[in-house]
PDB file of C-alpha atoms in Angstrom:
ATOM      1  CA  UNK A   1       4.053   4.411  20.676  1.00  0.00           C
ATOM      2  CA  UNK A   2       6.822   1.870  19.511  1.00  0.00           C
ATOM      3  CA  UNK A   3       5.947   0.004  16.384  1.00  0.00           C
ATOM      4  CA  UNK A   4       6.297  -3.322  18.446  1.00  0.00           C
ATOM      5  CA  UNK A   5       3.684  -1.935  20.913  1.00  0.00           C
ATOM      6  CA  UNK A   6       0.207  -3.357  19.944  1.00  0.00           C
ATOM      7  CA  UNK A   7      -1.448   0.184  19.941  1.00  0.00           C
ATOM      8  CA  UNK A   8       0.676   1.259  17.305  1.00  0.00           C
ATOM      9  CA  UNK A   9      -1.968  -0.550  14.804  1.00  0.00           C
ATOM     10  CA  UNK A  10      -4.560   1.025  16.191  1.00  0.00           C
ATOM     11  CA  UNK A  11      -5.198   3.941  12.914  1.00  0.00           C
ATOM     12  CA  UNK A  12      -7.381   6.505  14.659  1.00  0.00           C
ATOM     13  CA  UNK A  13      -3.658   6.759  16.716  1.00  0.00           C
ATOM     14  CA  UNK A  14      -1.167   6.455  14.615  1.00  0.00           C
ATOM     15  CA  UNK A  15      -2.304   7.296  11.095  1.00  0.00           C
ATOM     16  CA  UNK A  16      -1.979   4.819   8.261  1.00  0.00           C
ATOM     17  CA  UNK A  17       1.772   5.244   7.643  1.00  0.00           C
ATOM     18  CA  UNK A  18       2.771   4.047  11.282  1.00  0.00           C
ATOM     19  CA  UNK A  19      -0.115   1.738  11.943  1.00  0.00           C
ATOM     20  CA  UNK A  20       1.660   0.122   7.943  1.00  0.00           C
ATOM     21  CA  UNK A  21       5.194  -0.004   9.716  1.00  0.00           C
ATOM     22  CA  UNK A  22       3.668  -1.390  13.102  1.00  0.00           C
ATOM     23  CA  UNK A  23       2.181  -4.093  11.632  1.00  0.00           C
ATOM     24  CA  UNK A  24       4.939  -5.104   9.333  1.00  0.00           C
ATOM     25  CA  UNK A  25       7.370  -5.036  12.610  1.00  0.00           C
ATOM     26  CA  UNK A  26       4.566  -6.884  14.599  1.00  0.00           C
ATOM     27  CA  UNK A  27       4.110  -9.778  12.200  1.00  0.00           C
ATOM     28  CA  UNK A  28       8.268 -10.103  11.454  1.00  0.00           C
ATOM     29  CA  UNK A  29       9.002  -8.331   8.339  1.00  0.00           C
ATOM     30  CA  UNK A  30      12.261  -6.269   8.474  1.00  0.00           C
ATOM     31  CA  UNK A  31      11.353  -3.081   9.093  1.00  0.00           C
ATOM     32  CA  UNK A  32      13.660  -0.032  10.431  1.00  0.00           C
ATOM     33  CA  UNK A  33      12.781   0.395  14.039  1.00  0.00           C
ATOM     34  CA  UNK A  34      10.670   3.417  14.999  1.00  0.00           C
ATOM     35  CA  UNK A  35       7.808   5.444  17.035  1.00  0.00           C
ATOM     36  CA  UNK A  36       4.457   7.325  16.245  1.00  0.00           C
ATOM     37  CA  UNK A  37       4.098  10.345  17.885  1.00  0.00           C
ATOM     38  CA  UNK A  38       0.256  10.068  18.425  1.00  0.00           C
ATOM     39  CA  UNK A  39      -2.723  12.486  16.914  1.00  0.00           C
ATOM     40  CA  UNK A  40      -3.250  12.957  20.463  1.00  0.00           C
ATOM     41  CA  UNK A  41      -0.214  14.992  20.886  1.00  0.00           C
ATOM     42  CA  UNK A  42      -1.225  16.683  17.637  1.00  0.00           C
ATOM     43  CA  UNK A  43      -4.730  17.811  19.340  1.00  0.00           C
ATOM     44  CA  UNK A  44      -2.816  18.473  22.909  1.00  0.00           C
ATOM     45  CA  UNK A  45      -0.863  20.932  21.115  1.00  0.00           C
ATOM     46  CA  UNK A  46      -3.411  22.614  18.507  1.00  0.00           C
ATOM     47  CA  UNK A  47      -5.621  22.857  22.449  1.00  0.00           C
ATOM     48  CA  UNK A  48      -2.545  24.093  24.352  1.00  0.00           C
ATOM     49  CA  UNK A  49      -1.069  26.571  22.180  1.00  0.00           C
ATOM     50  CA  UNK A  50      -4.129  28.054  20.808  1.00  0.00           C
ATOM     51  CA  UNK A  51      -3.328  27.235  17.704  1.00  0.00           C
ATOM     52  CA  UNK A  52      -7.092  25.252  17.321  1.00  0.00           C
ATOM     53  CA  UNK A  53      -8.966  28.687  17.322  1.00  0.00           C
ATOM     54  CA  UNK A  54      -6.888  30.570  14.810  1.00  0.00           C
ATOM     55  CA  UNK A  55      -6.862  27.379  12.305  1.00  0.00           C
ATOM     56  CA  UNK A  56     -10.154  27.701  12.772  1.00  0.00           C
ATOM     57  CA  UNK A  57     -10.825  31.320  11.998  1.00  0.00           C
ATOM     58  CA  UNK A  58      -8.714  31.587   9.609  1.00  0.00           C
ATOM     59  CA  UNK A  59      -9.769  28.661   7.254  1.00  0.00           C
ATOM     60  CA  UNK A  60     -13.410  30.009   8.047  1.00  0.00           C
ATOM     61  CA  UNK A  61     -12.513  33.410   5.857  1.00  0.00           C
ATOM     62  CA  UNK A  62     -10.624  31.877   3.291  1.00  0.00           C
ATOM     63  CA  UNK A  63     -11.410  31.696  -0.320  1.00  0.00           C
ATOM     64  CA  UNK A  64     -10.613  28.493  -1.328  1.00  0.00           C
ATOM     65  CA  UNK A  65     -10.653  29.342  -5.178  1.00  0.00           C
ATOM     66  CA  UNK A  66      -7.731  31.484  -4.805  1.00  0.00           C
ATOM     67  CA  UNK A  67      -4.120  29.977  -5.516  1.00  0.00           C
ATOM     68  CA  UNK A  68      -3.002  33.367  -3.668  1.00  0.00           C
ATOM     69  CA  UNK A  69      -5.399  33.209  -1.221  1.00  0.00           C
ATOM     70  CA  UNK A  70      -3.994  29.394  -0.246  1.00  0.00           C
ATOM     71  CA  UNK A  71      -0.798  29.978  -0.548  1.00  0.00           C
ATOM     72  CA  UNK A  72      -0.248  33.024   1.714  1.00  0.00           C
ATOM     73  CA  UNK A  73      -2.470  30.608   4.332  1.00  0.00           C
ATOM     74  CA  UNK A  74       0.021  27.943   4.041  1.00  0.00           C
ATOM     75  CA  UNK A  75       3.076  30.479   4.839  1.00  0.00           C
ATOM     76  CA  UNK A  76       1.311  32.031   7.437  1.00  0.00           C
ATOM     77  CA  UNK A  77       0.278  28.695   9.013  1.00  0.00           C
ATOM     78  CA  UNK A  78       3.712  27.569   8.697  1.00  0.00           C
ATOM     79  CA  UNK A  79       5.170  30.245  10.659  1.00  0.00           C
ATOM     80  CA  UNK A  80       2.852  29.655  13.263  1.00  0.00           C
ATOM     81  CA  UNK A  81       3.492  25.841  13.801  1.00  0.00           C
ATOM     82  CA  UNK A  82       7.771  27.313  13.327  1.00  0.00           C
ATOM     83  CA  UNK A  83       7.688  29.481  16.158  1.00  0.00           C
ATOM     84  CA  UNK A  84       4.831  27.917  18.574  1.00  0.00           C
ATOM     85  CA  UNK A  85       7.116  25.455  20.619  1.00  0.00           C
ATOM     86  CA  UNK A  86       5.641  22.128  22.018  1.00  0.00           C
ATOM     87  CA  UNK A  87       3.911  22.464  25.647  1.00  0.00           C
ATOM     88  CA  UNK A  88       6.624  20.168  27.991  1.00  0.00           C
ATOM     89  CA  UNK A  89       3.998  18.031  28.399  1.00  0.00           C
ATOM     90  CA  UNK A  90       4.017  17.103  24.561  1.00  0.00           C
ATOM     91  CA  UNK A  91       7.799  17.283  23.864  1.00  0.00           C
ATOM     92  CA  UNK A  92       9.239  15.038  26.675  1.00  0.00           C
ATOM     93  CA  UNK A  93       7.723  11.843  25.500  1.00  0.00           C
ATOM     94  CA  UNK A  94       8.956  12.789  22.559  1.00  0.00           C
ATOM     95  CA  UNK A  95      12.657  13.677  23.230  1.00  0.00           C
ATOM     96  CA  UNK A  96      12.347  10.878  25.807  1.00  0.00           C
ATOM     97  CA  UNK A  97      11.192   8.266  22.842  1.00  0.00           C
ATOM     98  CA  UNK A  98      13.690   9.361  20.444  1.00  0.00           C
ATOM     99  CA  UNK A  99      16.851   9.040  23.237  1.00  0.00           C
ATOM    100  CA  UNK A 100      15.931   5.405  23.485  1.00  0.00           C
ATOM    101  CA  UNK A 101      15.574   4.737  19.973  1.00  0.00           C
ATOM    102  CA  UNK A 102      19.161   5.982  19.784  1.00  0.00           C
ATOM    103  CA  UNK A 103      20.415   3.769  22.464  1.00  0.00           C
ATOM    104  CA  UNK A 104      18.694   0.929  21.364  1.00  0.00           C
ATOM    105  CA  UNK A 105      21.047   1.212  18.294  1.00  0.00           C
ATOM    106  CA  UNK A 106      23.768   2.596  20.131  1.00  0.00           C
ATOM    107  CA  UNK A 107      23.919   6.186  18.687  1.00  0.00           C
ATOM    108  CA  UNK A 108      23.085   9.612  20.199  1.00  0.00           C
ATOM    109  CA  UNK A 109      21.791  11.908  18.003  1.00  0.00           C
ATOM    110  CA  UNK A 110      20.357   9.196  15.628  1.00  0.00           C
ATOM    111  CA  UNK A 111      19.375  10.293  11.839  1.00  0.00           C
ATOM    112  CA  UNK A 112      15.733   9.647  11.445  1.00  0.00           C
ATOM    113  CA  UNK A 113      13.152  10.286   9.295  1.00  0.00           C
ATOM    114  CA  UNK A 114      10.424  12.100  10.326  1.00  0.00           C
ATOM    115  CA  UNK A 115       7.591  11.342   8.250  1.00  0.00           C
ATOM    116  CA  UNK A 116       3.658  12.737   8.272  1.00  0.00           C
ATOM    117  CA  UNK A 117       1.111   9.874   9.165  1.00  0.00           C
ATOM    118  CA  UNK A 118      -2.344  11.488   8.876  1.00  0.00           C
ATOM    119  CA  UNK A 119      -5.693   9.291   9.524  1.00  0.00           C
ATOM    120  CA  UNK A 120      -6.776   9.742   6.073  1.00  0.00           C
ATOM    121  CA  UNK A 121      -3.775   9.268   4.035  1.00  0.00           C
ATOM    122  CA  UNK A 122      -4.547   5.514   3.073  1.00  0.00           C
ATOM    123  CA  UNK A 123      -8.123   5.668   3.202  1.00  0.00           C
ATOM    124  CA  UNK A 124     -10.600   4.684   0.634  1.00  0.00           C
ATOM    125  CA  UNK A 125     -11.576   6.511  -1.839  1.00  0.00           C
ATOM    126  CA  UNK A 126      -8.802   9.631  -1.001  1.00  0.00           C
ATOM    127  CA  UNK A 127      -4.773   9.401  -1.620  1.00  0.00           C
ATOM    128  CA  UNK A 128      -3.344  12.136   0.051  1.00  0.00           C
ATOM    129  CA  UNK A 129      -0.066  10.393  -1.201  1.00  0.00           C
ATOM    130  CA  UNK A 130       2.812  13.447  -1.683  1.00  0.00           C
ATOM    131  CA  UNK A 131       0.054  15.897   0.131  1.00  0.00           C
ATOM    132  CA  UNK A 132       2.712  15.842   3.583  1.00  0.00           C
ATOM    133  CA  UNK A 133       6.031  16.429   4.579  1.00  0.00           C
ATOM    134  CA  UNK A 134       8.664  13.623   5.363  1.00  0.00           C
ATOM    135  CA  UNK A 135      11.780  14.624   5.870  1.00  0.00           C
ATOM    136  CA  UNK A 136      15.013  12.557   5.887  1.00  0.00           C
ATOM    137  CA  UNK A 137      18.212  13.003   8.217  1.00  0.00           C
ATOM    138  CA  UNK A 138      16.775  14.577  11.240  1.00  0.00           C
ATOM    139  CA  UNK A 139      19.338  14.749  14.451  1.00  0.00           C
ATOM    140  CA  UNK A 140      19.040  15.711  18.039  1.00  0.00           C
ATOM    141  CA  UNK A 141      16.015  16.774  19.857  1.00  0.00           C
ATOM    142  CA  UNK A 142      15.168  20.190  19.143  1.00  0.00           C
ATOM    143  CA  UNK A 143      15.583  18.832  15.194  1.00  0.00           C
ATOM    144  CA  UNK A 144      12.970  16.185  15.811  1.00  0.00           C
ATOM    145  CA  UNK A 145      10.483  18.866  18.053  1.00  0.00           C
ATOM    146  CA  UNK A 146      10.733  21.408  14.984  1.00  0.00           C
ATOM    147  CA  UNK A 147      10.282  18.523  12.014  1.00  0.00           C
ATOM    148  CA  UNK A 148       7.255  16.914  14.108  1.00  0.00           C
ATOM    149  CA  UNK A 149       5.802  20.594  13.879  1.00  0.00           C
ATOM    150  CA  UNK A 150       6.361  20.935  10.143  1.00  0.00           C
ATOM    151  CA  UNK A 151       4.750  17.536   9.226  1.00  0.00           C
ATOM    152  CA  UNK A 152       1.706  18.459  11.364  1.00  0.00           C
ATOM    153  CA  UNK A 153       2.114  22.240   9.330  1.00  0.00           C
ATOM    154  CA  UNK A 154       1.756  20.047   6.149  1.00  0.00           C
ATOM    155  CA  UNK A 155      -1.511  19.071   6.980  1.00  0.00           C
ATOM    156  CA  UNK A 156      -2.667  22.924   5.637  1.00  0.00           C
ATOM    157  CA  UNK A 157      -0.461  23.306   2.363  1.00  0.00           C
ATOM    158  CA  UNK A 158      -2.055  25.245   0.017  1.00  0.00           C
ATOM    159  CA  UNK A 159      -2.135  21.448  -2.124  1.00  0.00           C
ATOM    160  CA  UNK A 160      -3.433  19.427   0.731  1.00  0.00           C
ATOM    161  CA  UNK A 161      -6.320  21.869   1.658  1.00  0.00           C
ATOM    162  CA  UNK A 162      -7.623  22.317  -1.839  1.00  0.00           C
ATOM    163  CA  UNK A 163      -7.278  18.360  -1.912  1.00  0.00           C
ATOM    164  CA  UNK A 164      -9.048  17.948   1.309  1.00  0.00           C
ATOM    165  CA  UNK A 165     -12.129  20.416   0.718  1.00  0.00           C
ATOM    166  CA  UNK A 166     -12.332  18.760  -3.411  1.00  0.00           C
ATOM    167  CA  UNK A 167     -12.757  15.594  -1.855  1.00  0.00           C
ATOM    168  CA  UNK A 168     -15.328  16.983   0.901  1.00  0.00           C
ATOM    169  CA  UNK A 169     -12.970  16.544   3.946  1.00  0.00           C
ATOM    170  CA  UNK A 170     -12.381  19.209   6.489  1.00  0.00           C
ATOM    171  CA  UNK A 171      -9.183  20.295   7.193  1.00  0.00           C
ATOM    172  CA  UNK A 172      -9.340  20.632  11.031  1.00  0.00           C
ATOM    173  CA  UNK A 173     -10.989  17.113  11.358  1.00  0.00           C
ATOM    174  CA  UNK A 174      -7.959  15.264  10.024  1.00  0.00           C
ATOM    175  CA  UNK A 175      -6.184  13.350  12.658  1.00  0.00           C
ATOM    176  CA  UNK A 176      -1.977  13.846  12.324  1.00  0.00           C
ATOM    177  CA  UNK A 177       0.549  11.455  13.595  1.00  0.00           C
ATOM    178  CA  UNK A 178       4.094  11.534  13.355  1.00  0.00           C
ATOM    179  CA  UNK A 179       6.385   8.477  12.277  1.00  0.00           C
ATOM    180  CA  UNK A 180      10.084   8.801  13.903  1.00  0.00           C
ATOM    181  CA  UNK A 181      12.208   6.290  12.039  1.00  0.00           C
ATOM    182  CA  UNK A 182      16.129   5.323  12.176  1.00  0.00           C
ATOM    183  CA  UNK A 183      17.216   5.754   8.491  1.00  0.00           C
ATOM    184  CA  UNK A 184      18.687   3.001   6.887  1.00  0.00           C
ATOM    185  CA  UNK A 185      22.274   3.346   5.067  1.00  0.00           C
ATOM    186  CA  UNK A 186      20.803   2.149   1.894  1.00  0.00           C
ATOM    187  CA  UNK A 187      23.352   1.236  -0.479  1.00  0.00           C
ATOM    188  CA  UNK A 188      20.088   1.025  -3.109  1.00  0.00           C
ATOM    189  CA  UNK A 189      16.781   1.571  -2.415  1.00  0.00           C
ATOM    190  CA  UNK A 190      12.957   1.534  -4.811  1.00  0.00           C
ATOM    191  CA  UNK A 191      10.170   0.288  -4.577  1.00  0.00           C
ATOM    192  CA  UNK A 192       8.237  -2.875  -5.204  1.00  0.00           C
ATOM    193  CA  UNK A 193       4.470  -3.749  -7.070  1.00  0.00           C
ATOM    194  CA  UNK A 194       3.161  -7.257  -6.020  1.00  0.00           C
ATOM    195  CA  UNK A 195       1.307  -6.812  -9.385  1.00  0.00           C
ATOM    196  CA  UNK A 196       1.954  -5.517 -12.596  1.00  0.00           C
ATOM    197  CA  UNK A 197       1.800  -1.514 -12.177  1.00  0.00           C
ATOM    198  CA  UNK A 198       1.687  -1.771 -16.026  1.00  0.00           C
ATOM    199  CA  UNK A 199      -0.461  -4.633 -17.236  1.00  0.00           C
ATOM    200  CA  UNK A 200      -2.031  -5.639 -13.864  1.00  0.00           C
ATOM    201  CA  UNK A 201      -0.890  -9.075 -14.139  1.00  0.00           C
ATOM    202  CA  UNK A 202      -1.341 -10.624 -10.117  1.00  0.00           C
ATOM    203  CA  UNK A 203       1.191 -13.478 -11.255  1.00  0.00           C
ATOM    204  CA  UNK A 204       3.881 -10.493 -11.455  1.00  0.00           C
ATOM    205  CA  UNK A 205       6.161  -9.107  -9.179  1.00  0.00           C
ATOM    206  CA  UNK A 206       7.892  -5.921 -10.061  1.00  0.00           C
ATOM    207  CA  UNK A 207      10.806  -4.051  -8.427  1.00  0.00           C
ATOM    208  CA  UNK A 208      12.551  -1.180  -9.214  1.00  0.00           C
ATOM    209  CA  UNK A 209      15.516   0.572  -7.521  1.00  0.00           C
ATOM    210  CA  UNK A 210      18.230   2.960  -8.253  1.00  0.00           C
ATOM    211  CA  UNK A 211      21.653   3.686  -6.004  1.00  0.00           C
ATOM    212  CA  UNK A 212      21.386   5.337  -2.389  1.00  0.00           C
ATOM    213  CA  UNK A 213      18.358   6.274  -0.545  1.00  0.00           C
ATOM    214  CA  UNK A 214      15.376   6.027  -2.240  1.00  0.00           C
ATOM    215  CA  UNK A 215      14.733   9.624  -2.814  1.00  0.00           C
ATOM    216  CA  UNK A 216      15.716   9.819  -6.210  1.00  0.00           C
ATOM    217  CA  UNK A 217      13.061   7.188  -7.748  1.00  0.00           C
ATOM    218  CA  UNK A 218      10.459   8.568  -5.767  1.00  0.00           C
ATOM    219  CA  UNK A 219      10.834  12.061  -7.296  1.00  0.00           C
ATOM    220  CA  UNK A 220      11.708  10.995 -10.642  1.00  0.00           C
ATOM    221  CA  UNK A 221      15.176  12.013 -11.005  1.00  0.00           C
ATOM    222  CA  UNK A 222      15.967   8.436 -12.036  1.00  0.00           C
ATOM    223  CA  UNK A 223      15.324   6.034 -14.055  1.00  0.00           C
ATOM    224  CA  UNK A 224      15.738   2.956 -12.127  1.00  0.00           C
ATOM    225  CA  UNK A 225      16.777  -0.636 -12.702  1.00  0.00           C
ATOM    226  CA  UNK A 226      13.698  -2.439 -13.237  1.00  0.00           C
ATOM    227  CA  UNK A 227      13.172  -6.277 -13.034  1.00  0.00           C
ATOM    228  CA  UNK A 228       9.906  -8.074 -13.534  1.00  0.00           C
ATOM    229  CA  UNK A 229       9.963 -11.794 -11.164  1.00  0.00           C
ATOM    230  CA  UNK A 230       7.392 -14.861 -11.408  1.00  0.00           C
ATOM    231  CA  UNK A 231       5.416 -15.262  -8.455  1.00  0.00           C
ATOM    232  CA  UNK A 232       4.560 -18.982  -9.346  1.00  0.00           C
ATOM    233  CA  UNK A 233       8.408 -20.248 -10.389  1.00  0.00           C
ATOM    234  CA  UNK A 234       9.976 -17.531  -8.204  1.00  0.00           C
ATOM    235  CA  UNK A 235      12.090 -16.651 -11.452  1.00  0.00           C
ATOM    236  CA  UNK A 236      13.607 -13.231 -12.692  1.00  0.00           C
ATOM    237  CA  UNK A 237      11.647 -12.782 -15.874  1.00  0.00           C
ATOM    238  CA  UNK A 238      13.236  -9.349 -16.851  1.00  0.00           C
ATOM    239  CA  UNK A 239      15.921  -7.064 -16.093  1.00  0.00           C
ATOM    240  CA  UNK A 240      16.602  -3.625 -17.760  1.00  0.00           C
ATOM    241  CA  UNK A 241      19.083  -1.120 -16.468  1.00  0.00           C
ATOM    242  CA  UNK A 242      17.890   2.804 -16.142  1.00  0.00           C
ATOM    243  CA  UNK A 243      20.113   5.540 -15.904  1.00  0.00           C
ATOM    244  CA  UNK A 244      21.281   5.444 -12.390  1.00  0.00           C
ATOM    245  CA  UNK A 245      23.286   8.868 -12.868  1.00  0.00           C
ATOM    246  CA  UNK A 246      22.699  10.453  -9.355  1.00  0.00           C
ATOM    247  CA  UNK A 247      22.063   9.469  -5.949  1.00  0.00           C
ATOM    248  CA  UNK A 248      21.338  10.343  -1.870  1.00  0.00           C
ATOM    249  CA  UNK A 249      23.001   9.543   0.734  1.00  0.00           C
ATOM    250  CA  UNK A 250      22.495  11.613   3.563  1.00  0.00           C
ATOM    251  CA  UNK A 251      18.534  12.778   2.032  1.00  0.00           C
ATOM    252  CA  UNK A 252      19.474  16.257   1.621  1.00  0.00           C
ATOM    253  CA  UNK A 253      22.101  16.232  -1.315  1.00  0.00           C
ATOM    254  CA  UNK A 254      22.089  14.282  -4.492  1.00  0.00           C
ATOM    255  CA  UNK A 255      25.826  12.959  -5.734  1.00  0.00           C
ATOM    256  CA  UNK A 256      26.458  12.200  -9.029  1.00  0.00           C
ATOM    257  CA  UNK A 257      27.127   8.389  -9.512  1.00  0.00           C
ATOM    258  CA  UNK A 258      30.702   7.273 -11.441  1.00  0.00           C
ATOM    259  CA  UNK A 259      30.093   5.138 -14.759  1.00  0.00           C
ATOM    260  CA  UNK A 260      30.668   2.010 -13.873  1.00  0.00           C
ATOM    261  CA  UNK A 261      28.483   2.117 -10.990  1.00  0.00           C
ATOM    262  CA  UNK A 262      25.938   3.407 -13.382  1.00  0.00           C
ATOM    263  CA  UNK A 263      26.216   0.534 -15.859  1.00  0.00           C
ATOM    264  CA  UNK A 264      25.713  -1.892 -12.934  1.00  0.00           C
ATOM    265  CA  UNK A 265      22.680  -3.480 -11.606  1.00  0.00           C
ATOM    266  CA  UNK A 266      22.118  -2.164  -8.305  1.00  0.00           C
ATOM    267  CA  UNK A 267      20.673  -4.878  -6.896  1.00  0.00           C
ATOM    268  CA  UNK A 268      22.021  -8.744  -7.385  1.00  0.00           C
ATOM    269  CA  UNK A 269      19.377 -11.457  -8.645  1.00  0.00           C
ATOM    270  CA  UNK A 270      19.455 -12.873  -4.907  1.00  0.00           C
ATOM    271  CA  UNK A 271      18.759  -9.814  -3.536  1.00  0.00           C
ATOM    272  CA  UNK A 272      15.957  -9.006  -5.937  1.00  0.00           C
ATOM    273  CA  UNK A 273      14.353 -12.371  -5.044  1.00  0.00           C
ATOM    274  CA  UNK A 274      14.475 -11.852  -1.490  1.00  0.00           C
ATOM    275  CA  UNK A 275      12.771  -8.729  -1.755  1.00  0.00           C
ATOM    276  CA  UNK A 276      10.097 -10.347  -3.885  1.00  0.00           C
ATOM    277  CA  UNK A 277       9.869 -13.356  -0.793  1.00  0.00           C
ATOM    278  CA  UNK A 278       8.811 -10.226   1.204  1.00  0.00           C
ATOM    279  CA  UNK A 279       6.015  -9.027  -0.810  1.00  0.00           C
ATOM    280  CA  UNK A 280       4.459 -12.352  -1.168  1.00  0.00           C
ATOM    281  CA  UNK A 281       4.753 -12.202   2.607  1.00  0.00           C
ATOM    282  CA  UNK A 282       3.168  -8.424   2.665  1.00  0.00           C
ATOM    283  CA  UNK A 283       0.361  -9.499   0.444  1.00  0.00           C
ATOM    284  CA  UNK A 284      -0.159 -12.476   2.203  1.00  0.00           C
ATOM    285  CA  UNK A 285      -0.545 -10.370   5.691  1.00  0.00           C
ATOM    286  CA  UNK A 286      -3.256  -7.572   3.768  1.00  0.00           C
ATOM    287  CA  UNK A 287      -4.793  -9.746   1.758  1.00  0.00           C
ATOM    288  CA  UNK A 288      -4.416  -7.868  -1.285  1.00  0.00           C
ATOM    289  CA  UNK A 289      -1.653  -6.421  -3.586  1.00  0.00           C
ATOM    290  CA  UNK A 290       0.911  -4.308  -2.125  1.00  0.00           C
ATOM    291  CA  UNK A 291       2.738  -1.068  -3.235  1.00  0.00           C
ATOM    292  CA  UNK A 292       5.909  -1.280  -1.116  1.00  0.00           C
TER     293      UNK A 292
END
């Protein structure tokens, strides 16, 4: 499903990273364009392959109080989604999807990110938040066939089932989708709190964002330029620089940043404010404060 298609908000589909994305694209915020590869083709394959009966058994004999015990689960789980290839049936929407997301940009092979959307990754009360894969810079078919089959691997880490069964969910009822996204060229990327992460202050705005892709501030390996903005005036109340020292740009190796770049702000007040115009906008459209 396209994120412009109205399905693609539909969760119990999509999961709650695409049905996010969909309805950002669907109510006009900028959003890289995109498809969900549906739980259903997560189910058609666990059915098809076989693969449904030996999760099954498997996670029926396993001690989950053993680090070992998960562990050598997840490898051996991960092999099986490596080498069980997708039923025809299953890949050529896929490969079909992903060929027209290329032309509608006017680029075969089109870098995308392939990122897990599982049905209870934003759901209340859970946060399954760094539990499953994304990965960044995927091109050409097979690429995008073997990546969807690692995200929907991720769903049985050793980290996401111990997560899952703490938090009384089972493992084989959670509902997998896919997001296929173009990846932006980010000359600086971060992320943005329509309140104060720090004081929880709803009349704040804060951004934060380092050089490249935005890998480097989610892990940590950063510390980013941070400005705090006034929702009311629509002012920049603070700016402090971080130490910008590396960065991505293709999502697979970090580059080490010169020092004047480093002693720059990476993002220009305009810019900042802009991005602030969209989170009023995003908390506006869910009706609460947004983590962007």
């Amino acid at each position: 499903l396209d994120f412009a298609d109205p399905a693609a908000t539909q969760t119990r589909q999509v999961g709650g990273k695409a049905h996010g994305l969909a309805a950002m694209t669907q109510a006009g915020i900028p959003v890289a364009p995109g498809f969900a590869v549906t739980t259903r083709a997560y189910r058609d394959h666990l059915d098809r392959s076989g693969l449904g009966a030996r999760l099954a058994s498997l996670l029926a004999a396993l001690d989950r109080d053993s680090i070992g015990a998960l562990e050598q689960a997840e490898a051996r789980i991960r092999d099986w989604f490596e080498y069980t290839p997708l039923d025809d049936a299953v890949r050529a929407p896929i490969v079909e999807r992903y060929a027209r997301l290329g032309g509608s940009v006017g680029r075969r092979d089109l870098p995308v990110a392939v990122r897990s959307s599982a049905t209870a990754e934003d759901a209340a009360g859970t946060s399954f938040a760094g539990e499953y894969e994304t990965f960044i810079g995927v091109r050409g078919d097979d690429a995008v066939d073997l990546h969807v089959r690692r995200c929907w691997a991720s769903v049985y880490s050793a980290r996401a089932l111990s997560y899952a069964w703490k938090n009384g969910i089972d493992p084989l009822a959670v509902e997998m989708a896919v997001v296929v996204q173009k990846v932006v060229a980010a000359r600086a990327a971060g992320v943005m709190f329509t309140v104060s992460p720090l004081s929880g202050d709803r009349s704040r705005i804060v951004v934060e964002a380092s050089w490249g892709l935005g890998l480097a501030v989610v892990g940590g390996e950063v510390t980013p330029d941070r400005w705090v903005v006034s929702k009311v005036e629509r002012q920049i109340l603070e700016c402090s620089l971080g130490d910008k020292h590396l960065e991505y740009l293709d999502g697979h190796t970090a580059s080490p940043v010169d020092h004047d770049r480093r002693v720059q702000p990476c993002l220009t007040d305009a810019q900042v404010l802009a991005l602030a115009q969209l989170g009023r906008q995003l908390e506006r459209l869910q009706k609460c404060a947004q983590d962007i």
